[in-house]
Amino acid sequence: MNRFFFVGLSIAVVAFITSNFLLLFGEKSIISKELYVSEYEQAFTHTYTEALPKEALTAPQDTIEIYVQEDEALEQWLVKEGDAVVAGAELARLNESETEDQRAVWESEQTALQAERGEVQSTLQELLQAQSSQTGNVTDNSNDSTTFPGIGDIEEELRLDVNVSVGVDVPENGAYASAIAQAQQRLASIDSELAVVEAQLAQSSENPALISPVEGVVANINRENAPLSIEIYNNEREFVTYLLEDEWHDVEQADRVMIQAPGIEGAIPGTVTSVSEIPAEESKWFQAYRELGRIDQNNPIAFYEVRITPETPLQDEMPFGSNVNANITLNEAQDAVALRDRWIYDNDDTQGTAYVLNIDGRPDAVPVEIAFAQHGRIILEGGMEAGELVINEEKLHDYPGRPRLFMPFPSRQPDYNYAKNTEWRAYVEYLLAR
């Protein structure tokens, strides 16, 4: 009798517990539940910056090379390496008997440069007009994916003309910005060469001399090999550095840069003015950069030159070739919220989901936009406001419904300096008050 009684009682107790468990935790249960969350923090805003540190070298903004085609035309060099020269200063004395032949060479150069300048200017105008036309067509037909009539013909004609005649490469995808930049760069180079030739032709034939078209410093004189030449650095300084293959995609023209240099207090602000698309050519700057960085990589030619222009002139503040530290700003988010990377779910590097506590004490799943990652935190550019209470609990991601949450009270502990400067009476009063 007693055995059947205890068996029945056990079955009844198990059934009671099971039914209560189902009523409490079943999917159709109407009884509210609470979930304990141990990790949470209040969101606040800050300015976050991602930077790329690079070794850089001080270089001239422009280098002028002046050639003497006929060795017999040169009588005597009047300057040496390191000499400062002004525009119009005599660099070398020429033989009067050979002047006419040299002037004929300069006149031929002037004619060729002027003709090339006209071609580049014409091509540049066509590129600008085609770019404007393409932009207008895309804007007017933003919802139409068909090919625009005439655009392909224009691109092909310009590509052939620019590539063959001028040496500027127009991309196959019709992105004109690169071709326009190359044309403008070539135009500036032609103007520089024309200035040299015109300065030589403008001088008197009675006392012929090789003169400097710019103010600067004599960098090198070729006294031995024909054609003889002299190289002049203009006084304006800029900085040159080089990107590796995996860094090239991160740096863009107009990126902000902070420069730290020996002998200059504080940091020098600057701007990236050019990022080369072709491997760097061998030069003293490139060789010095490789020696400074001791860089070892599989692809030996995957170095790309970057030019950085300071906001304020640095004519006499540092010598050419001096080593500086450059911090290139890759990403910046102002008044942005940053969360620990594991607090964001469904993270695909551009979007994700985070949980915040709403006014009812329940979790809300909030879609967030990701700017970039830094030091174990995800910097957000949208979706989260300052002051919101962000929570981290893996169970929430698969939890049925939206349970009420309860969390530990935040604790605040005084730091060492505060504790050291507090009198013992305050500790006693605090202990008694508890």
PDB file of N, CA and C in Angstrom, residues 116 119-121 123-124 127 155-172 175-188 190 277:
ATOM      1  N   GLU A 116      53.335  71.032 -78.294  1.00  0.00           N
ATOM      2  CA  GLU A 116      52.845  70.000 -77.377  1.00  0.00           C
ATOM      3  C   GLU A 116      51.894  70.599 -76.348  1.00  0.00           C
ATOM      4  N   GLU A 119      48.489  70.896 -77.822  1.00  0.00           N
ATOM      5  CA  GLU A 119      47.815  69.599 -77.901  1.00  0.00           C
ATOM      6  C   GLU A 119      47.281  69.164 -76.542  1.00  0.00           C
ATOM      7  N   VAL A 120      48.095  69.331 -75.518  1.00  0.00           N
ATOM      8  CA  VAL A 120      47.659  68.920 -74.172  1.00  0.00           C
ATOM      9  C   VAL A 120      46.484  69.771 -73.699  1.00  0.00           C
ATOM     10  N   GLN A 121      46.544  71.091 -73.951  1.00  0.00           N
ATOM     11  CA  GLN A 121      45.436  71.959 -73.556  1.00  0.00           C
ATOM     12  C   GLN A 121      44.148  71.565 -74.267  1.00  0.00           C
ATOM     13  N   THR A 123      43.384  68.619 -75.511  1.00  0.00           N
ATOM     14  CA  THR A 123      42.938  67.332 -74.991  1.00  0.00           C
ATOM     15  C   THR A 123      42.316  67.484 -73.616  1.00  0.00           C
ATOM     16  N   LEU A 124      42.903  68.349 -72.795  1.00  0.00           N
ATOM     17  CA  LEU A 124      42.361  68.574 -71.461  1.00  0.00           C
ATOM     18  C   LEU A 124      40.953  69.143 -71.530  1.00  0.00           C
ATOM     19  N   LEU A 127      38.608  66.368 -72.469  1.00  0.00           N
ATOM     20  CA  LEU A 127      38.377  65.479 -71.329  1.00  0.00           C
ATOM     21  C   LEU A 127      37.393  66.088 -70.341  1.00  0.00           C
ATOM     22  N   GLU A 155      34.868  58.367 -75.745  1.00  0.00           N
ATOM     23  CA  GLU A 155      35.918  57.805 -74.899  1.00  0.00           C
ATOM     24  C   GLU A 155      37.016  57.187 -75.751  1.00  0.00           C
ATOM     25  N   GLU A 156      36.614  56.405 -76.764  1.00  0.00           N
ATOM     26  CA  GLU A 156      37.603  55.720 -77.597  1.00  0.00           C
ATOM     27  C   GLU A 156      38.465  56.716 -78.354  1.00  0.00           C
ATOM     28  N   GLU A 157      37.834  57.783 -78.878  1.00  0.00           N
ATOM     29  CA  GLU A 157      38.579  58.793 -79.634  1.00  0.00           C
ATOM     30  C   GLU A 157      39.564  59.519 -78.733  1.00  0.00           C
ATOM     31  N   LEU A 158      39.081  59.902 -77.543  1.00  0.00           N
ATOM     32  CA  LEU A 158      39.954  60.607 -76.606  1.00  0.00           C
ATOM     33  C   LEU A 158      41.075  59.703 -76.129  1.00  0.00           C
ATOM     34  N   ARG A 159      40.742  58.427 -75.872  1.00  0.00           N
ATOM     35  CA  ARG A 159      41.748  57.495 -75.377  1.00  0.00           C
ATOM     36  C   ARG A 159      42.883  57.347 -76.388  1.00  0.00           C
ATOM     37  N   LEU A 160      42.514  57.196 -77.671  1.00  0.00           N
ATOM     38  CA  LEU A 160      43.515  57.033 -78.710  1.00  0.00           C
ATOM     39  C   LEU A 160      44.364  58.289 -78.845  1.00  0.00           C
ATOM     40  N   ASP A 161      43.699  59.450 -78.847  1.00  0.00           N
ATOM     41  CA  ASP A 161      44.408  60.713 -79.029  1.00  0.00           C
ATOM     42  C   ASP A 161      45.355  60.991 -77.874  1.00  0.00           C
ATOM     43  N   VAL A 162      44.844  60.785 -76.649  1.00  0.00           N
ATOM     44  CA  VAL A 162      45.651  61.122 -75.476  1.00  0.00           C
ATOM     45  C   VAL A 162      46.781  60.129 -75.278  1.00  0.00           C
ATOM     46  N   ASN A 163      46.488  58.855 -75.455  1.00  0.00           N
ATOM     47  CA  ASN A 163      47.520  57.842 -75.248  1.00  0.00           C
ATOM     48  C   ASN A 163      48.673  57.987 -76.224  1.00  0.00           C
ATOM     49  N   VAL A 164      48.348  58.196 -77.514  1.00  0.00           N
ATOM     50  CA  VAL A 164      49.377  58.197 -78.549  1.00  0.00           C
ATOM     51  C   VAL A 164      50.090  59.537 -78.628  1.00  0.00           C
ATOM     52  N   SER A 165      49.304  60.641 -78.634  1.00  0.00           N
ATOM     53  CA  SER A 165      49.894  61.947 -78.892  1.00  0.00           C
ATOM     54  C   SER A 165      50.489  62.596 -77.658  1.00  0.00           C
ATOM     55  N   VAL A 166      49.841  62.421 -76.528  1.00  0.00           N
ATOM     56  CA  VAL A 166      50.223  63.184 -75.347  1.00  0.00           C
ATOM     57  C   VAL A 166      50.858  62.309 -74.281  1.00  0.00           C
ATOM     58  N   GLY A 167      50.590  61.030 -74.290  1.00  0.00           N
ATOM     59  CA  GLY A 167      51.168  60.147 -73.282  1.00  0.00           C
ATOM     60  C   GLY A 167      50.393  60.100 -72.000  1.00  0.00           C
ATOM     61  N   VAL A 168      49.092  60.411 -72.027  1.00  0.00           N
ATOM     62  CA  VAL A 168      48.222  60.348 -70.857  1.00  0.00           C
ATOM     63  C   VAL A 168      47.281  59.174 -71.043  1.00  0.00           C
ATOM     64  N   ASP A 169      47.170  58.354 -70.031  1.00  0.00           N
ATOM     65  CA  ASP A 169      46.379  57.132 -70.130  1.00  0.00           C
ATOM     66  C   ASP A 169      44.958  57.370 -69.660  1.00  0.00           C
ATOM     67  N   VAL A 170      43.977  57.148 -70.549  1.00  0.00           N
ATOM     68  CA  VAL A 170      42.561  57.241 -70.184  1.00  0.00           C
ATOM     69  C   VAL A 170      42.067  55.844 -69.839  1.00  0.00           C
ATOM     70  N   PRO A 171      41.548  55.612 -68.640  1.00  0.00           N
ATOM     71  CA  PRO A 171      41.110  54.275 -68.248  1.00  0.00           C
ATOM     72  C   PRO A 171      39.970  53.784 -69.135  1.00  0.00           C
ATOM     73  N   GLU A 172      39.904  52.459 -69.320  1.00  0.00           N
ATOM     74  CA  GLU A 172      38.874  51.859 -70.161  1.00  0.00           C
ATOM     75  C   GLU A 172      37.477  52.057 -69.575  1.00  0.00           C
ATOM     76  N   ALA A 175      36.619  56.509 -66.438  1.00  0.00           N
ATOM     77  CA  ALA A 175      36.867  57.364 -65.273  1.00  0.00           C
ATOM     78  C   ALA A 175      37.848  58.445 -65.696  1.00  0.00           C
ATOM     79  N   TYR A 176      37.340  59.645 -65.945  1.00  0.00           N
ATOM     80  CA  TYR A 176      38.155  60.707 -66.524  1.00  0.00           C
ATOM     81  C   TYR A 176      39.059  61.421 -65.520  1.00  0.00           C
ATOM     82  N   ALA A 177      38.787  61.261 -64.237  1.00  0.00           N
ATOM     83  CA  ALA A 177      39.523  62.039 -63.239  1.00  0.00           C
ATOM     84  C   ALA A 177      41.018  61.783 -63.333  1.00  0.00           C
ATOM     85  N   SER A 178      41.417  60.519 -63.499  1.00  0.00           N
ATOM     86  CA  SER A 178      42.835  60.186 -63.562  1.00  0.00           C
ATOM     87  C   SER A 178      43.485  60.787 -64.801  1.00  0.00           C
ATOM     88  N   ALA A 179      42.810  60.699 -65.939  1.00  0.00           N
ATOM     89  CA  ALA A 179      43.363  61.247 -67.175  1.00  0.00           C
ATOM     90  C   ALA A 179      43.488  62.771 -67.097  1.00  0.00           C
ATOM     91  N   ILE A 180      42.501  63.422 -66.498  1.00  0.00           N
ATOM     92  CA  ILE A 180      42.551  64.882 -66.344  1.00  0.00           C
ATOM     93  C   ILE A 180      43.727  65.280 -65.459  1.00  0.00           C
ATOM     94  N   ALA A 181      43.929  64.531 -64.374  1.00  0.00           N
ATOM     95  CA  ALA A 181      45.039  64.833 -63.471  1.00  0.00           C
ATOM     96  C   ALA A 181      46.379  64.660 -64.185  1.00  0.00           C
ATOM     97  N   GLN A 182      46.513  63.604 -64.990  1.00  0.00           N
ATOM     98  CA  GLN A 182      47.753  63.385 -65.733  1.00  0.00           C
ATOM     99  C   GLN A 182      47.979  64.489 -66.762  1.00  0.00           C
ATOM    100  N   ALA A 183      46.920  64.925 -67.447  1.00  0.00           N
ATOM    101  CA  ALA A 183      47.053  66.002 -68.430  1.00  0.00           C
ATOM    102  C   ALA A 183      47.477  67.302 -67.754  1.00  0.00           C
ATOM    103  N   GLN A 184      46.890  67.598 -66.603  1.00  0.00           N
ATOM    104  CA  GLN A 184      47.263  68.814 -65.871  1.00  0.00           C
ATOM    105  C   GLN A 184      48.713  68.741 -65.397  1.00  0.00           C
ATOM    106  N   GLN A 185      49.122  67.534 -64.974  1.00  0.00           N
ATOM    107  CA  GLN A 185      50.504  67.371 -64.542  1.00  0.00           C
ATOM    108  C   GLN A 185      51.475  67.575 -65.706  1.00  0.00           C
ATOM    109  N   ARG A 186      51.134  67.022 -66.868  1.00  0.00           N
ATOM    110  CA  ARG A 186      51.994  67.199 -68.033  1.00  0.00           C
ATOM    111  C   ARG A 186      52.031  68.657 -68.470  1.00  0.00           C
ATOM    112  N   LEU A 187      50.906  69.363 -68.364  1.00  0.00           N
ATOM    113  CA  LEU A 187      50.851  70.782 -68.717  1.00  0.00           C
ATOM    114  C   LEU A 187      51.777  71.595 -67.819  1.00  0.00           C
ATOM    115  N   ALA A 188      51.785  71.274 -66.522  1.00  0.00           N
ATOM    116  CA  ALA A 188      52.670  71.984 -65.592  1.00  0.00           C
ATOM    117  C   ALA A 188      54.133  71.701 -65.916  1.00  0.00           C
ATOM    118  N   ILE A 190      55.362  70.977 -68.903  1.00  0.00           N
ATOM    119  CA  ILE A 190      55.697  71.708 -70.137  1.00  0.00           C
ATOM    120  C   ILE A 190      55.943  73.177 -69.828  1.00  0.00           C
ATOM    121  N   GLU A 277      50.036  55.837 -59.423  1.00  0.00           N
ATOM    122  CA  GLU A 277      49.437  54.558 -59.787  1.00  0.00           C
ATOM    123  C   GLU A 277      50.452  53.591 -60.386  1.00  0.00           C
TER     124      GLU A 277
END
